[in-house]
Amino acid sequence: MTIPAPPGDQNPVGQGSAAQDPWSPRPSEPAAPHWPSYPMPAPQPRNGMGITALVLGIVGVALGLVIILFWMSWLPALLAVVFGCVGLSHARKGLATNRAMALTGVILGVVGLLFAVGGGVFTVIAVKEATEHARAEADKAEASAAAEKKRKKAEEKARHLSFGAAYTFGNGLKVTVAKPRPFIPDDFVLGHAKGNKAVEVTVTVVNTGTERLSVETGLPNVNDANGASTELVIDGSGRQKVITGYVLPGKKAVGKYAFSLPPDAADKVEVEFSPDAKRWADAYWSGPN
């Protein structure tokens, strides 16, 4: 007896078994398409730091060369050193190609800093020396003013004398004023009121130089101790003599003058005299009359 085949199993023996066998090898898959390879572009070098360092270094050095601009040079010089060091770091890592430029920027930055420090030191020294010089000049001027004041004070003191003392003026005329003596005017008199007290003043001028010298102002001025002025007395006695004209070398001229003092005049009188009031300050003789 023949056993019929199960339905649906129509494939002949040996066909389709491989597809149905899970242990059979699978057919190979189609290969992926192959694309041609292209070279990747190289990264751009990061040269900005080196360029910046170089520019800032040049600016720092240029400013440092001008002494008065030293205070402006330190900042670009310092930035040049910083940026230059960053540029050198990039160059070591292969990120930059301008190592020489970055190194130059660092060097210029250091030079600029040295210029800034040197300019600062120079300025401090110059200011200190200028201040000391100004102080010395001020002290010198003050000392000179004090010496001049002292000299004038000494001259002023030297021009105040007692009756009978001599004073030599700058032109070489030595003047002596004698102590005033009582003077009695004659009946014909001008400048003397009744009740006043008249005195005679004698002025002697000696030429101590080698050339003749003129006496431009031969009249003395007489005041009492209270500052009251007196009147010049003129009478017909001929006893008054005014010094005028020239005094020859080694010679002397004597002038005699009479003055009228008010009744309440102080006992002490002062006589002022100068041979040339435009050139020489008056000398003063004082004492009791």
JSON list of C-alpha atoms in Angstrom, two decimals, residues 119-272:
[
{"chain": "A", "resi": 119, "resn": "GLY", "atom": "CA", "xyz": [62.21, 106.69, 31.73]},
{"chain": "A", "resi": 120, "resn": "GLY", "atom": "CA", "xyz": [60.45, 106.59, 35.07]},
{"chain": "A", "resi": 121, "resn": "VAL", "atom": "CA", "xyz": [63.74, 106.47, 36.99]},
{"chain": "A", "resi": 122, "resn": "PHE", "atom": "CA", "xyz": [65.19, 109.24, 34.84]},
{"chain": "A", "resi": 123, "resn": "THR", "atom": "CA", "xyz": [62.09, 111.38, 35.36]},
{"chain": "A", "resi": 124, "resn": "VAL", "atom": "CA", "xyz": [62.16, 110.84, 39.12]},
{"chain": "A", "resi": 125, "resn": "ILE", "atom": "CA", "xyz": [65.84, 111.75, 39.26]},
{"chain": "A", "resi": 126, "resn": "ALA", "atom": "CA", "xyz": [65.33, 114.76, 37.00]},
{"chain": "A", "resi": 127, "resn": "VAL", "atom": "CA", "xyz": [62.37, 115.99, 39.04]},
{"chain": "A", "resi": 128, "resn": "LYS", "atom": "CA", "xyz": [64.31, 115.47, 42.25]},
{"chain": "A", "resi": 129, "resn": "GLU", "atom": "CA", "xyz": [67.32, 117.35, 40.90]},
{"chain": "A", "resi": 130, "resn": "ALA", "atom": "CA", "xyz": [65.09, 120.12, 39.56]},
{"chain": "A", "resi": 131, "resn": "THR", "atom": "CA", "xyz": [63.34, 120.36, 42.92]},
{"chain": "A", "resi": 132, "resn": "GLU", "atom": "CA", "xyz": [66.63, 120.45, 44.78]},
{"chain": "A", "resi": 133, "resn": "HIS", "atom": "CA", "xyz": [67.99, 123.03, 42.33]},
{"chain": "A", "resi": 134, "resn": "ALA", "atom": "CA", "xyz": [64.86, 125.15, 42.71]},
{"chain": "A", "resi": 135, "resn": "ARG", "atom": "CA", "xyz": [65.09, 124.82, 46.49]},
{"chain": "A", "resi": 136, "resn": "ALA", "atom": "CA", "xyz": [68.76, 125.74, 46.38]},
{"chain": "A", "resi": 137, "resn": "GLU", "atom": "CA", "xyz": [68.00, 128.73, 44.16]},
{"chain": "A", "resi": 138, "resn": "ALA", "atom": "CA", "xyz": [65.20, 129.76, 46.50]},
{"chain": "A", "resi": 139, "resn": "ASP", "atom": "CA", "xyz": [67.51, 129.41, 49.49]},
{"chain": "A", "resi": 140, "resn": "LYS", "atom": "CA", "xyz": [70.18, 131.33, 47.61]},
{"chain": "A", "resi": 141, "resn": "ALA", "atom": "CA", "xyz": [67.71, 134.06, 46.69]},
{"chain": "A", "resi": 142, "resn": "GLU", "atom": "CA", "xyz": [66.44, 134.16, 50.26]},
{"chain": "A", "resi": 143, "resn": "ALA", "atom": "CA", "xyz": [69.98, 134.34, 51.58]},
{"chain": "A", "resi": 144, "resn": "SER", "atom": "CA", "xyz": [70.81, 137.02, 49.03]},
{"chain": "A", "resi": 145, "resn": "ALA", "atom": "CA", "xyz": [67.70, 138.97, 49.99]},
{"chain": "A", "resi": 146, "resn": "ALA", "atom": "CA", "xyz": [68.58, 138.60, 53.66]},
{"chain": "A", "resi": 147, "resn": "ALA", "atom": "CA", "xyz": [72.15, 139.70, 52.94]},
{"chain": "A", "resi": 148, "resn": "GLU", "atom": "CA", "xyz": [70.89, 142.63, 50.89]},
{"chain": "A", "resi": 149, "resn": "LYS", "atom": "CA", "xyz": [68.48, 143.58, 53.66]},
{"chain": "A", "resi": 150, "resn": "LYS", "atom": "CA", "xyz": [71.27, 143.28, 56.19]},
{"chain": "A", "resi": 151, "resn": "ARG", "atom": "CA", "xyz": [73.57, 145.35, 53.97]},
{"chain": "A", "resi": 152, "resn": "LYS", "atom": "CA", "xyz": [70.94, 148.05, 53.55]},
{"chain": "A", "resi": 153, "resn": "LYS", "atom": "CA", "xyz": [70.27, 148.00, 57.25]},
{"chain": "A", "resi": 154, "resn": "ALA", "atom": "CA", "xyz": [73.99, 148.33, 57.90]},
{"chain": "A", "resi": 155, "resn": "GLU", "atom": "CA", "xyz": [74.23, 151.14, 55.38]},
{"chain": "A", "resi": 156, "resn": "GLU", "atom": "CA", "xyz": [71.22, 152.81, 56.93]},
{"chain": "A", "resi": 157, "resn": "LYS", "atom": "CA", "xyz": [72.81, 152.49, 60.33]},
{"chain": "A", "resi": 158, "resn": "ALA", "atom": "CA", "xyz": [76.11, 153.77, 58.97]},
{"chain": "A", "resi": 159, "resn": "ARG", "atom": "CA", "xyz": [74.34, 156.83, 57.58]},
{"chain": "A", "resi": 160, "resn": "HIS", "atom": "CA", "xyz": [73.09, 157.79, 61.05]},
{"chain": "A", "resi": 161, "resn": "LEU", "atom": "CA", "xyz": [75.91, 159.49, 62.90]},
{"chain": "A", "resi": 162, "resn": "SER", "atom": "CA", "xyz": [76.56, 161.76, 65.79]},
{"chain": "A", "resi": 163, "resn": "PHE", "atom": "CA", "xyz": [77.67, 165.34, 65.34]},
{"chain": "A", "resi": 164, "resn": "GLY", "atom": "CA", "xyz": [81.35, 165.53, 64.53]},
{"chain": "A", "resi": 165, "resn": "ALA", "atom": "CA", "xyz": [81.51, 162.09, 62.84]},
{"chain": "A", "resi": 166, "resn": "ALA", "atom": "CA", "xyz": [82.39, 161.73, 59.16]},
{"chain": "A", "resi": 167, "resn": "TYR", "atom": "CA", "xyz": [80.54, 159.80, 56.45]},
{"chain": "A", "resi": 168, "resn": "THR", "atom": "CA", "xyz": [82.03, 159.06, 53.02]},
{"chain": "A", "resi": 169, "resn": "PHE", "atom": "CA", "xyz": [79.56, 158.89, 50.13]},
{"chain": "A", "resi": 170, "resn": "GLY", "atom": "CA", "xyz": [79.95, 156.61, 47.12]},
{"chain": "A", "resi": 171, "resn": "ASN", "atom": "CA", "xyz": [81.62, 159.28, 45.00]},
{"chain": "A", "resi": 172, "resn": "GLY", "atom": "CA", "xyz": [84.42, 159.77, 47.55]},
{"chain": "A", "resi": 173, "resn": "LEU", "atom": "CA", "xyz": [83.15, 162.94, 49.25]},
{"chain": "A", "resi": 174, "resn": "LYS", "atom": "CA", "xyz": [83.65, 162.73, 53.02]},
{"chain": "A", "resi": 175, "resn": "VAL", "atom": "CA", "xyz": [81.16, 164.90, 54.89]},
{"chain": "A", "resi": 176, "resn": "THR", "atom": "CA", "xyz": [81.30, 166.01, 58.50]},
{"chain": "A", "resi": 177, "resn": "VAL", "atom": "CA", "xyz": [78.59, 167.98, 60.31]},
{"chain": "A", "resi": 178, "resn": "ALA", "atom": "CA", "xyz": [79.65, 169.79, 63.46]},
{"chain": "A", "resi": 179, "resn": "LYS", "atom": "CA", "xyz": [77.46, 170.21, 66.49]},
{"chain": "A", "resi": 180, "resn": "PRO", "atom": "CA", "xyz": [75.09, 173.17, 65.95]},
{"chain": "A", "resi": 181, "resn": "ARG", "atom": "CA", "xyz": [76.03, 176.37, 67.75]},
{"chain": "A", "resi": 182, "resn": "PRO", "atom": "CA", "xyz": [73.79, 179.19, 68.83]},
{"chain": "A", "resi": 183, "resn": "PHE", "atom": "CA", "xyz": [73.35, 181.86, 66.18]},
{"chain": "A", "resi": 184, "resn": "ILE", "atom": "CA", "xyz": [72.25, 185.43, 66.78]},
{"chain": "A", "resi": 185, "resn": "PRO", "atom": "CA", "xyz": [70.89, 187.02, 63.60]},
{"chain": "A", "resi": 186, "resn": "ASP", "atom": "CA", "xyz": [71.43, 190.70, 62.94]},
{"chain": "A", "resi": 187, "resn": "ASP", "atom": "CA", "xyz": [68.61, 193.20, 62.66]},
{"chain": "A", "resi": 188, "resn": "PHE", "atom": "CA", "xyz": [67.98, 192.47, 58.97]},
{"chain": "A", "resi": 189, "resn": "VAL", "atom": "CA", "xyz": [66.90, 188.83, 58.90]},
{"chain": "A", "resi": 190, "resn": "LEU", "atom": "CA", "xyz": [64.59, 186.55, 56.96]},
{"chain": "A", "resi": 191, "resn": "GLY", "atom": "CA", "xyz": [63.21, 183.22, 58.20]},
{"chain": "A", "resi": 192, "resn": "HIS", "atom": "CA", "xyz": [63.57, 183.94, 61.90]},
{"chain": "A", "resi": 193, "resn": "ALA", "atom": "CA", "xyz": [60.57, 184.89, 64.00]},
{"chain": "A", "resi": 194, "resn": "LYS", "atom": "CA", "xyz": [60.81, 186.61, 67.32]},
{"chain": "A", "resi": 195, "resn": "GLY", "atom": "CA", "xyz": [61.02, 184.13, 70.16]},
{"chain": "A", "resi": 196, "resn": "ASN", "atom": "CA", "xyz": [62.53, 181.38, 67.99]},
{"chain": "A", "resi": 197, "resn": "LYS", "atom": "CA", "xyz": [65.88, 179.81, 68.66]},
{"chain": "A", "resi": 198, "resn": "ALA", "atom": "CA", "xyz": [68.49, 180.11, 65.90]},
{"chain": "A", "resi": 199, "resn": "VAL", "atom": "CA", "xyz": [71.40, 177.67, 65.46]},
{"chain": "A", "resi": 200, "resn": "GLU", "atom": "CA", "xyz": [74.34, 177.55, 63.07]},
{"chain": "A", "resi": 201, "resn": "VAL", "atom": "CA", "xyz": [75.19, 174.31, 61.27]},
{"chain": "A", "resi": 202, "resn": "THR", "atom": "CA", "xyz": [78.67, 173.80, 59.81]},
{"chain": "A", "resi": 203, "resn": "VAL", "atom": "CA", "xyz": [79.14, 171.24, 57.00]},
{"chain": "A", "resi": 204, "resn": "THR", "atom": "CA", "xyz": [82.62, 170.24, 55.84]},
{"chain": "A", "resi": 205, "resn": "VAL", "atom": "CA", "xyz": [83.08, 168.34, 52.54]},
{"chain": "A", "resi": 206, "resn": "VAL", "atom": "CA", "xyz": [86.44, 166.74, 51.70]},
{"chain": "A", "resi": 207, "resn": "ASN", "atom": "CA", "xyz": [87.23, 165.20, 48.31]},
{"chain": "A", "resi": 208, "resn": "THR", "atom": "CA", "xyz": [89.08, 161.94, 49.03]},
{"chain": "A", "resi": 209, "resn": "GLY", "atom": "CA", "xyz": [89.17, 160.90, 45.36]},
{"chain": "A", "resi": 210, "resn": "THR", "atom": "CA", "xyz": [91.48, 161.68, 42.47]},
{"chain": "A", "resi": 211, "resn": "GLU", "atom": "CA", "xyz": [89.03, 163.71, 40.38]},
{"chain": "A", "resi": 212, "resn": "ARG", "atom": "CA", "xyz": [87.16, 166.90, 41.07]},
{"chain": "A", "resi": 213, "resn": "LEU", "atom": "CA", "xyz": [83.63, 166.31, 42.31]},
{"chain": "A", "resi": 214, "resn": "SER", "atom": "CA", "xyz": [80.61, 168.54, 42.26]},
{"chain": "A", "resi": 215, "resn": "VAL", "atom": "CA", "xyz": [78.26, 169.27, 45.12]},
{"chain": "A", "resi": 216, "resn": "GLU", "atom": "CA", "xyz": [74.80, 169.39, 43.58]},
{"chain": "A", "resi": 217, "resn": "THR", "atom": "CA", "xyz": [72.79, 169.99, 46.76]},
{"chain": "A", "resi": 218, "resn": "GLY", "atom": "CA", "xyz": [74.72, 172.16, 49.16]},
{"chain": "A", "resi": 219, "resn": "LEU", "atom": "CA", "xyz": [71.85, 172.91, 51.56]},
{"chain": "A", "resi": 220, "resn": "PRO", "atom": "CA", "xyz": [71.24, 170.69, 54.58]},
{"chain": "A", "resi": 221, "resn": "ASN", "atom": "CA", "xyz": [67.84, 170.01, 56.08]},
{"chain": "A", "resi": 222, "resn": "VAL", "atom": "CA", "xyz": [67.36, 170.46, 59.83]},
{"chain": "A", "resi": 223, "resn": "ASN", "atom": "CA", "xyz": [64.61, 168.98, 62.03]},
{"chain": "A", "resi": 224, "resn": "ASP", "atom": "CA", "xyz": [64.15, 168.67, 65.73]},
{"chain": "A", "resi": 225, "resn": "ALA", "atom": "CA", "xyz": [63.67, 165.35, 67.53]},
{"chain": "A", "resi": 226, "resn": "ASN", "atom": "CA", "xyz": [59.91, 165.56, 67.12]},
{"chain": "A", "resi": 227, "resn": "GLY", "atom": "CA", "xyz": [60.20, 165.91, 63.35]},
{"chain": "A", "resi": 228, "resn": "ALA", "atom": "CA", "xyz": [59.35, 169.62, 63.24]},
{"chain": "A", "resi": 229, "resn": "SER", "atom": "CA", "xyz": [61.14, 171.32, 60.36]},
{"chain": "A", "resi": 230, "resn": "THR", "atom": "CA", "xyz": [63.10, 174.51, 60.74]},
{"chain": "A", "resi": 231, "resn": "GLU", "atom": "CA", "xyz": [63.41, 177.67, 58.66]},
{"chain": "A", "resi": 232, "resn": "LEU", "atom": "CA", "xyz": [66.60, 178.69, 56.88]},
{"chain": "A", "resi": 233, "resn": "VAL", "atom": "CA", "xyz": [67.79, 182.01, 58.29]},
{"chain": "A", "resi": 234, "resn": "ILE", "atom": "CA", "xyz": [69.16, 184.66, 55.93]},
{"chain": "A", "resi": 235, "resn": "ASP", "atom": "CA", "xyz": [70.58, 187.87, 57.33]},
{"chain": "A", "resi": 236, "resn": "GLY", "atom": "CA", "xyz": [72.99, 190.55, 56.20]},
{"chain": "A", "resi": 237, "resn": "SER", "atom": "CA", "xyz": [75.89, 189.52, 58.34]},
{"chain": "A", "resi": 238, "resn": "GLY", "atom": "CA", "xyz": [77.55, 187.47, 55.63]},
{"chain": "A", "resi": 239, "resn": "ARG", "atom": "CA", "xyz": [78.26, 184.63, 58.02]},
{"chain": "A", "resi": 240, "resn": "GLN", "atom": "CA", "xyz": [76.27, 182.07, 55.96]},
{"chain": "A", "resi": 241, "resn": "LYS", "atom": "CA", "xyz": [78.10, 180.23, 53.18]},
{"chain": "A", "resi": 242, "resn": "VAL", "atom": "CA", "xyz": [76.57, 177.75, 50.75]},
{"chain": "A", "resi": 243, "resn": "ILE", "atom": "CA", "xyz": [78.72, 174.96, 49.23]},
{"chain": "A", "resi": 244, "resn": "THR", "atom": "CA", "xyz": [78.42, 175.08, 45.43]},
{"chain": "A", "resi": 245, "resn": "GLY", "atom": "CA", "xyz": [80.44, 174.01, 42.43]},
{"chain": "A", "resi": 246, "resn": "TYR", "atom": "CA", "xyz": [83.32, 171.56, 42.48]},
{"chain": "A", "resi": 247, "resn": "VAL", "atom": "CA", "xyz": [85.64, 170.28, 45.16]},
{"chain": "A", "resi": 248, "resn": "LEU", "atom": "CA", "xyz": [89.13, 169.47, 43.90]},
{"chain": "A", "resi": 249, "resn": "PRO", "atom": "CA", "xyz": [90.94, 166.24, 44.90]},
{"chain": "A", "resi": 250, "resn": "GLY", "atom": "CA", "xyz": [92.38, 166.55, 48.39]},
{"chain": "A", "resi": 251, "resn": "LYS", "atom": "CA", "xyz": [90.58, 169.83, 48.98]},
{"chain": "A", "resi": 252, "resn": "LYS", "atom": "CA", "xyz": [87.64, 170.69, 51.19]},
{"chain": "A", "resi": 253, "resn": "ALA", "atom": "CA", "xyz": [84.69, 173.01, 51.12]},
{"chain": "A", "resi": 254, "resn": "VAL", "atom": "CA", "xyz": [82.98, 174.40, 54.22]},
{"chain": "A", "resi": 255, "resn": "GLY", "atom": "CA", "xyz": [79.40, 175.55, 54.38]},
{"chain": "A", "resi": 256, "resn": "LYS", "atom": "CA", "xyz": [77.77, 177.51, 57.20]},
{"chain": "A", "resi": 257, "resn": "TYR", "atom": "CA", "xyz": [74.00, 177.65, 57.56]},
{"chain": "A", "resi": 258, "resn": "ALA", "atom": "CA", "xyz": [71.66, 179.16, 60.13]},
{"chain": "A", "resi": 259, "resn": "PHE", "atom": "CA", "xyz": [68.26, 177.72, 61.01]},
{"chain": "A", "resi": 260, "resn": "SER", "atom": "CA", "xyz": [65.45, 178.98, 63.17]},
{"chain": "A", "resi": 261, "resn": "LEU", "atom": "CA", "xyz": [63.77, 176.51, 65.56]},
{"chain": "A", "resi": 262, "resn": "PRO", "atom": "CA", "xyz": [60.34, 177.13, 67.10]},
{"chain": "A", "resi": 263, "resn": "PRO", "atom": "CA", "xyz": [60.24, 177.91, 70.83]},
{"chain": "A", "resi": 264, "resn": "ASP", "atom": "CA", "xyz": [58.82, 174.46, 71.67]},
{"chain": "A", "resi": 265, "resn": "ALA", "atom": "CA", "xyz": [61.40, 172.60, 69.62]},
{"chain": "A", "resi": 266, "resn": "ALA", "atom": "CA", "xyz": [63.05, 169.60, 71.22]},
{"chain": "A", "resi": 267, "resn": "ASP", "atom": "CA", "xyz": [66.58, 169.91, 72.52]},
{"chain": "A", "resi": 268, "resn": "LYS", "atom": "CA", "xyz": [67.82, 167.27, 70.07]},
{"chain": "A", "resi": 269, "resn": "VAL", "atom": "CA", "xyz": [68.16, 168.17, 66.37]},
{"chain": "A", "resi": 270, "resn": "GLU", "atom": "CA", "xyz": [68.90, 166.15, 63.25]},
{"chain": "A", "resi": 271, "resn": "VAL", "atom": "CA", "xyz": [70.72, 167.37, 60.16]},
{"chain": "A", "resi": 272, "resn": "GLU", "atom": "CA", "xyz": [70.27, 165.68, 56.77]}
]
